[in-house]
RNA sequence: GGCCGCGUACCAAAGUGGACGAAUGGAGCGGAUUGCAAAUCCGUUUGCGCAAGCACUCGUCGGUUCGAAUCCGACCGCGGCCUCCA
């Protein structure tokens, strides 16, 4: 029996659970965002887009949510969706949360410096590759562009409300406040020599540690063999203790360390930033407010929290521990609290059957693909169409399939007329889509239902278009900008193909040959173009559409 | 070694006890259209058979059940995490 209200597989309980926000008319949602020392790749975007589809569905009139008292809430509903920008550079060799190796921001700087020298930076880029803040802003800007291009509602909303995408470097005061709370309440401790002191979170102080990932402290201790250097272990009470702050005056990004007399500058560990940004934006408190923020009982601070599957451990495990101990200290000692009620973790994306990696050459960023002429709508559909809890397989064939589906839907959508009333949720298509999405956000099933419905259509009416658009408000595909190709007198060049005098001449010769019914010549020219990697298609009006093979 | 997830037809991908030879998209095949293509539209695709029907399918082998792709066990294969990574 499919649920009639939104149910999701909660990583915390490993079960399908009703999603029951504290206030169903205003849902709080936090997604772990990008690190900005490189462009986000399509795997990153699969995770962000899954969260976006979920957010759109929760906001849609099609979504029903069960409330704590068992009644059903049908809306209207808004989602306050926050995604952080990790612009603190963490370490390449990040064994314990940021102590060794080289700072990633510094590595990015070297890469940018080389790009600058070889003239590979986009025109108009003024950037000092030695300044980590400029590097971070450079990639952050590109991330926002990509996210908007792919229809991430959050990024669109953040244009007018920047607090929805907070930066780690602008949340340092909150971090030190929370760390001081943890120190005061005995959940954290300091160790090390002046100049290189560290603050660790003590995992043994929180009995709930391990609940999300299924790891036990004993197993973590046993599995630790050889992977963690002796140096990092000394001073730790337990091998799984993680870094909250590191005093290091030589770091390229550093801030005051208000943890006692004589502390120099330092930088935060990589788990604490999410706790602080989520709490301040979603609980609505400033840095000072974090000093007293307290939740009754073991209540969750936020309704929904997402991140890639690799975030489950250690990142989200640590986030839960430190957040519960900081904000629910009266119950944290019992191991209670979950900080977020529902944990949503999309699985990894493969490319042509293999794990994506730079060395295998199957590594793509969203902007690379779009520069090659891939329509953003096709890319978005390809990245969302597989169920979020399966490893999706990204293929060029799949991208073509998605592009075709988008075209078919666009044709129906073009029947829309202004003023057509929104379809009722009882509309067969909308009801079928709602059933699919209520059931653990089954996007594949929803798309199948949509296609099945389109197959029953004759000439689409305005009402059909309105129904389709109601579904697309969730999928977010048709609203995306369409790349425009270039047109000449004779050719329509698809995105990614640029006209050249050579091609233009061939098209002209072919047109003349066809006019003279010299089909041998016209076919020969088509073969020649094919050999150049171009496909052609005679369009109405005598023009020829030129695409890439 | 520990924890978690996955394995479906030519490909991608839903389905998680009966309506399943298995949704949906692609590819293939047949047809419409086109000078021919491409695109689009319609039909169709396990085997044998004209058909009714029979036989064999959802990693493998067993089990539970009147009934299993779906539940249980073992095994094989793949992936994630246990070091940064969506």
Coordinates of N, CA and C (backbone and C1' of nucleotides) in Angstrom, one line a residue, chain A residues 41 43-44 94 104 213-214 220 227 270 308-311 313 348-349 355 386-387 393 397 401 404 408 442 444-445 448 451-452 455 514 519 522-523 526 537-538, chain B residues 1-8 11-17 23-27 34-43 78-86:
Chain A
X41 N 30.9 19.1 -9.8 CA 30.7 18.1 -10.9 C 29.3 17.6 -10.9
X43 N 28.2 14.8 -10.3 CA 27.8 13.9 -9.1 C 27.4 14.8 -7.9
X44 N 28.0 15.9 -7.7 CA 27.6 16.9 -6.7 C 26.2 17.3 -7.0
X94 N 43.3 14.8 5.2 CA 42.5 15.3 6.3 C 42.1 14.2 7.3
X104 N 43.5 22.8 0.8 CA 42.9 22.7 -0.5 C 42.8 24.0 -1.3
X213 N 25.4 6.1 11.3 CA 26.2 5.3 10.4 C 26.2 3.8 10.7
X214 N 25.8 3.5 12.0 CA 25.8 2.1 12.3 C 27.2 1.7 12.9
X220 N 35.0 1.4 15.5 CA 35.8 2.4 15.0 C 37.2 2.3 15.5
X227 N 45.6 3.7 9.9 CA 45.1 4.8 9.0 C 45.3 6.1 9.6
X270 N 36.1 20.7 10.2 CA 35.1 20.8 9.1 C 33.7 20.4 9.5
X308 N 25.4 14.1 0.5 CA 25.8 12.9 -0.3 C 26.0 11.7 0.7
X309 N 25.9 10.5 0.1 CA 26.0 9.3 1.0 C 27.4 9.3 1.7
X310 N 28.4 9.9 1.2 CA 29.7 9.9 1.9 C 29.7 10.8 3.1
X311 N 28.7 11.6 3.2 CA 28.6 12.5 4.4 C 28.1 11.8 5.6
X313 N 29.1 9.2 7.3 CA 30.1 9.1 8.3 C 31.4 9.7 7.7
X348 N 25.6 7.7 -4.9 CA 26.6 8.2 -5.8 C 26.1 8.1 -7.3
X349 N 26.7 8.9 -8.1 CA 26.4 8.8 -9.6 C 27.7 8.1 -10.2
X355 N 32.9 4.5 -11.5 CA 33.0 5.6 -10.6 C 33.6 6.7 -11.3
X386 N 16.7 8.9 -12.0 CA 16.9 7.6 -11.2 C 16.6 7.8 -9.8
X387 N 16.0 6.8 -9.2 CA 15.6 6.9 -7.7 C 16.8 7.4 -6.9
X393 N 23.4 5.7 -13.2 CA 24.5 5.6 -14.2 C 24.3 6.7 -15.2
X397 N 24.1 8.2 -23.8 CA 22.8 7.7 -24.4 C 21.7 8.2 -23.5
X401 N 18.4 10.4 -24.4 CA 17.0 10.0 -24.1 C 16.3 11.1 -23.3
X404 N 15.2 14.0 -25.5 CA 14.1 13.7 -26.3 C 12.8 13.8 -25.5
X408 N 9.5 16.3 -26.1 CA 8.1 15.8 -26.2 C 7.2 16.6 -25.2
X442 N 9.6 8.7 -5.3 CA 9.9 7.8 -6.5 C 9.8 8.6 -7.8
X444 N 11.3 8.2 -10.7 CA 11.2 7.3 -11.9 C 9.8 6.9 -12.1
X445 N 9.1 6.6 -11.1 CA 7.7 6.2 -11.2 C 6.9 7.4 -11.7
X448 N 7.4 7.9 -15.3 CA 6.7 6.9 -16.0 C 5.2 7.2 -16.1
X451 N 4.7 10.0 -18.6 CA 4.8 9.5 -20.0 C 3.6 8.7 -20.4
X452 N 3.2 7.8 -19.5 CA 2.0 7.0 -19.8 C 0.8 7.9 -20.1
X455 N 1.0 9.5 -23.5 CA 0.7 8.6 -24.6 C -0.8 8.5 -24.8
X514 N 19.6 19.9 -54.6 CA 18.3 19.3 -54.3 C 17.2 20.0 -55.2
X519 N 20.1 14.4 -56.6 CA 20.2 13.8 -55.2 C 21.5 13.1 -54.9
X522 N 23.6 15.8 -53.4 CA 23.1 16.3 -52.1 C 23.4 15.2 -51.1
X523 N 23.3 13.9 -51.5 CA 23.6 12.9 -50.5 C 25.1 12.8 -50.2
X526 N 25.8 15.4 -47.6 CA 25.4 14.9 -46.3 C 26.5 14.0 -45.7
X537 N 19.4 18.0 -40.9 CA 18.0 17.6 -40.9 C 17.3 18.7 -41.6
X538 N 16.6 18.4 -42.7 CA 15.8 19.5 -43.4 C 14.7 20.0 -42.6
Chain B
rG1 P 37.0 -10.5 5.7 O5' 37.2 -9.6 7.0 C5' 37.4 -10.3 8.3 C4' 37.3 -9.2 9.3 C3' 36.0 -8.4 9.4 O3' 35.0 -9.0 10.1 C1' 37.8 -6.9 9.4
rG2 P 33.4 -8.9 9.6 O5' 33.1 -7.4 10.2 C5' 33.0 -7.2 11.6 C4' 32.7 -5.8 11.9 C3' 31.4 -5.2 11.2 O3' 30.3 -5.5 11.9 C1' 33.2 -3.7 10.8
rC3 P 28.9 -5.8 11.1 O5' 28.5 -4.4 10.7 C5' 28.0 -3.4 11.7 C4' 27.8 -2.1 11.0 C3' 26.8 -2.1 9.8 O3' 25.5 -2.1 10.2 C1' 28.7 -0.9 9.2
rC4 P 24.4 -2.9 9.3 O5' 24.3 -1.9 8.0 C5' 23.7 -0.7 8.1 C4' 23.9 0.1 6.9 C3' 23.3 -0.5 5.6 O3' 21.9 -0.4 5.6 C1' 25.4 0.3 5.1
rG5 P 21.0 -1.5 4.8 O5' 21.3 -1.2 3.2 C5' 20.8 0.0 2.6 C4' 21.5 0.2 1.3 C3' 21.1 -0.9 0.2 O3' 19.9 -0.7 -0.3 C1' 23.4 -0.3 0.2
rC6 P 19.1 -2.0 -1.0 O5' 19.9 -2.2 -2.4 C5' 19.8 -1.2 -3.4 C4' 20.8 -1.5 -4.5 C3' 20.6 -2.8 -5.2 O3' 19.6 -2.6 -6.2 C1' 22.9 -2.6 -4.6
rG7 P 18.9 -3.9 -6.8 O5' 20.0 -4.7 -7.7 C5' 20.4 -4.1 -9.0 C4' 21.3 -5.2 -9.6 C3' 20.6 -6.4 -10.0 O3' 20.7 -6.7 -11.4 C1' 22.4 -6.9 -8.6
rU8 P 20.7 -5.8 -12.6 O5' 19.3 -6.3 -13.2 C5' 19.0 -7.8 -13.1 C4' 17.6 -7.9 -13.4 C3' 17.1 -7.3 -14.8 O3' 17.4 -8.2 -15.8 C1' 15.6 -6.7 -13.1
rC11 P 21.7 -5.7 -21.5 O5' 21.7 -4.1 -21.8 C5' 22.9 -3.4 -22.2 C4' 22.6 -1.9 -22.3 C3' 22.0 -1.3 -21.0 O3' 23.1 -1.0 -20.1 C1' 20.7 -0.6 -22.8
rA12 P 22.8 -1.0 -18.5 O5' 21.8 0.3 -18.3 C5' 22.3 1.6 -18.3 C4' 21.2 2.5 -18.2 C3' 20.3 2.4 -17.0 O3' 20.9 3.0 -15.8 C1' 18.9 2.7 -18.9
rA13 P 20.6 2.5 -14.4 O5' 19.0 2.6 -14.2 C5' 18.4 3.9 -14.2 C4' 16.9 3.7 -14.2 C3' 16.4 2.9 -13.0 O3' 16.2 3.7 -11.9 C1' 15.4 2.1 -15.1
rA14 P 15.7 3.1 -10.5 O5' 14.1 3.1 -10.7 C5' 13.3 2.2 -10.0 C4' 11.9 2.3 -10.4 C3' 10.9 1.4 -9.7 O3' 10.6 2.0 -8.4 C1' 10.5 1.2 -12.0
rG15 P 10.6 1.2 -7.1 O5' 9.6 0.0 -7.4 C5' 8.2 0.2 -7.5 C4' 7.6 -1.0 -8.1 C3' 7.7 -2.3 -7.2 O3' 6.5 -2.3 -6.4 C1' 8.3 -2.8 -9.5
rU16 P 6.7 -2.3 -4.8 O5' 6.0 -3.5 -4.1 C5' 6.1 -4.9 -4.5 C4' 7.1 -5.6 -3.6 C3' 7.2 -5.1 -2.2 O3' 6.7 -6.1 -1.3 C1' 9.4 -5.4 -3.2
rG17 P 5.3 -6.2 -0.8 O5' 5.2 -7.7 -1.3 C5' 4.3 -8.0 -1.9 C4' 4.2 -9.4 -2.4 C3' 2.8 -9.7 -2.8 O3' 2.7 -9.5 -4.2 C1' 3.9 -11.6 -1.9
rA23 P 6.7 -4.0 -19.0 O5' 6.2 -2.6 -18.7 C5' 4.8 -2.4 -18.3 C4' 4.6 -1.2 -17.4 C3' 5.1 0.1 -18.1 O3' 4.1 0.6 -18.9 C1' 5.9 0.1 -15.9
rU24 P 4.5 1.2 -20.4 O5' 5.5 2.3 -20.1 C5' 5.1 3.5 -19.5 C4' 6.4 4.4 -19.2 C3' 7.3 4.5 -20.4 O3' 6.8 5.5 -21.3 C1' 8.5 4.0 -18.5
rG25 P 7.2 5.3 -22.8 O5' 8.7 5.7 -22.9 C5' 9.1 7.1 -22.6 C4' 10.6 7.2 -22.6 C3' 11.3 6.6 -23.9 O3' 11.2 7.5 -25.0 C1' 12.4 5.9 -21.9
rG26 P 11.3 6.9 -26.4 O5' 12.7 6.2 -26.6 C5' 13.8 7.1 -26.7 C4' 15.1 6.2 -26.5 C3' 15.5 5.3 -27.6 O3' 16.0 5.9 -28.8 C1' 15.8 4.3 -25.5
rA27 P 15.8 5.4 -30.2 O5' 16.6 4.0 -30.2 C5' 18.0 3.9 -30.2 C4' 18.4 2.5 -30.1 C3' 17.8 1.6 -31.2 O3' 18.6 1.7 -32.4 C1' 17.5 0.6 -29.1
rU34 P 5.3 12.4 -48.0 O5' 6.8 12.5 -47.9 C5' 7.4 13.7 -47.4 C4' 8.9 13.6 -47.2 C3' 9.6 13.2 -48.5 O3' 9.9 14.3 -49.3 C1' 10.4 11.9 -46.7
rG35 P 9.6 14.4 -50.8 O5' 10.5 13.2 -51.4 C5' 10.1 12.5 -52.5 C4' 11.3 11.8 -53.1 C3' 12.0 10.9 -52.2 O3' 11.4 9.6 -52.1 C1' 13.5 12.3 -53.4
rC36 P 11.2 9.0 -50.7 O5' 12.8 8.8 -50.2 C5' 13.5 7.7 -50.7 C4' 14.9 7.8 -50.2 C3' 15.1 7.7 -48.7 O3' 15.1 6.4 -48.3 C1' 16.5 9.4 -49.7
rA37 P 14.7 6.1 -46.8 O5' 15.9 6.8 -46.0 C5' 15.7 7.6 -44.9 C4' 17.0 8.3 -44.5 C3' 17.0 8.8 -43.1 O3' 17.5 7.8 -42.2 C1' 17.7 10.5 -44.7
rA38 P 16.7 7.6 -40.9 O5' 16.9 9.0 -40.1 C5' 18.2 9.4 -39.7 C4' 18.1 10.8 -39.2 C3' 17.1 11.1 -38.2 O3' 17.5 10.8 -36.9 C1' 17.0 12.7 -39.9
rA39 P 16.5 10.1 -35.9 O5' 15.4 11.3 -35.7 C5' 15.7 12.5 -35.0 C4' 14.6 13.5 -35.1 C3' 13.3 13.0 -34.7 O3' 13.1 13.1 -33.3 C1' 13.1 14.0 -36.8
rU40 P 12.1 12.1 -32.5 O5' 10.7 12.4 -33.2 C5' 10.0 13.6 -32.9 C4' 8.8 13.7 -33.7 C3' 7.8 12.5 -33.5 O3' 7.0 12.7 -32.3 C1' 8.0 12.9 -35.8
rC41 P 6.6 11.5 -31.4 O5' 5.4 10.9 -32.2 C5' 4.2 11.6 -32.4 C4' 3.3 10.9 -33.4 C3' 3.1 9.4 -33.1 O3' 2.1 9.3 -32.1 C1' 3.6 9.6 -35.4
rC42 P 2.1 8.0 -31.1 O5' 1.6 6.9 -32.1 C5' 0.2 6.8 -32.5 C4' 0.0 5.6 -33.4 C3' 0.5 4.3 -32.8 O3' -0.5 3.8 -31.9 C1' 1.3 4.5 -35.0
rG43 P 0.0 2.9 -30.7 O5' 0.4 1.5 -31.4 C5' -0.6 0.7 -32.1 C4' 0.1 -0.4 -32.8 C3' 1.0 -1.3 -32.0 O3' 0.2 -2.3 -31.3 C1' 2.1 -0.7 -34.0
rC78 P 33.6 -7.8 -8.0 O5' 32.6 -6.6 -8.0 C5' 32.2 -6.0 -9.2 C4' 31.2 -4.9 -8.9 C3' 31.6 -3.8 -8.0 O3' 32.4 -2.9 -8.5 C1' 29.4 -4.6 -7.5
rG79 P 33.4 -2.1 -7.6 O5' 32.5 -1.2 -6.7 C5' 31.9 -0.1 -7.3 C4' 30.9 0.5 -6.4 C3' 31.4 1.2 -5.1 O3' 32.1 2.4 -5.4 C1' 29.4 0.0 -4.7
rG80 P 33.1 2.9 -4.3 O5' 32.2 3.4 -3.1 C5' 31.3 4.6 -3.3 C4' 30.6 4.8 -2.0 C3' 31.4 5.0 -0.8 O3' 32.0 6.3 -0.7 C1' 29.6 3.5 -0.3
rC81 P 33.4 6.4 -0.1 O5' 33.1 6.2 1.4 C5' 32.3 7.1 2.1 C4' 32.0 6.6 3.5 C3' 33.2 6.3 4.3 O3' 33.9 7.5 4.8 C1' 31.7 4.6 4.5
rC82 P 35.4 7.4 4.9 O5' 35.6 6.4 6.1 C5' 35.1 6.7 7.4 C4' 35.3 5.6 8.4 C3' 36.8 5.2 8.5 O3' 37.5 6.1 9.3 C1' 35.4 3.3 8.4
rU83 P 38.9 6.5 9.0 O5' 38.8 7.5 7.8 C5' 38.5 8.8 8.0 C4' 39.5 9.6 7.2 C3' 39.0 9.9 5.8 O3' 38.0 11.0 5.7 C1' 41.3 9.3 5.7
rC84 P 37.5 12.0 6.2 O5' 37.3 13.2 5.3 C5' 38.1 14.4 5.5 C4' 38.4 15.0 4.2 C3' 37.2 15.0 3.2 O3' 36.3 16.0 3.5 C1' 39.2 14.5 2.1
rC85 P 34.8 15.8 3.0 O5' 34.8 15.4 1.5 C5' 34.4 16.3 0.5 C4' 34.6 15.6 -0.8 C3' 33.4 15.0 -1.5 O3' 33.2 15.8 -2.7 C1' 35.2 13.4 -1.4
rA86 P 32.3 17.2 -2.5 O5' 30.8 16.6 -2.6 C5' 29.7 17.3 -2.0 C4' 28.6 16.3 -2.0 C3' 29.0 15.0 -1.3 O3' 28.7 15.1 0.1 C1' 28.0 14.5 -3.4

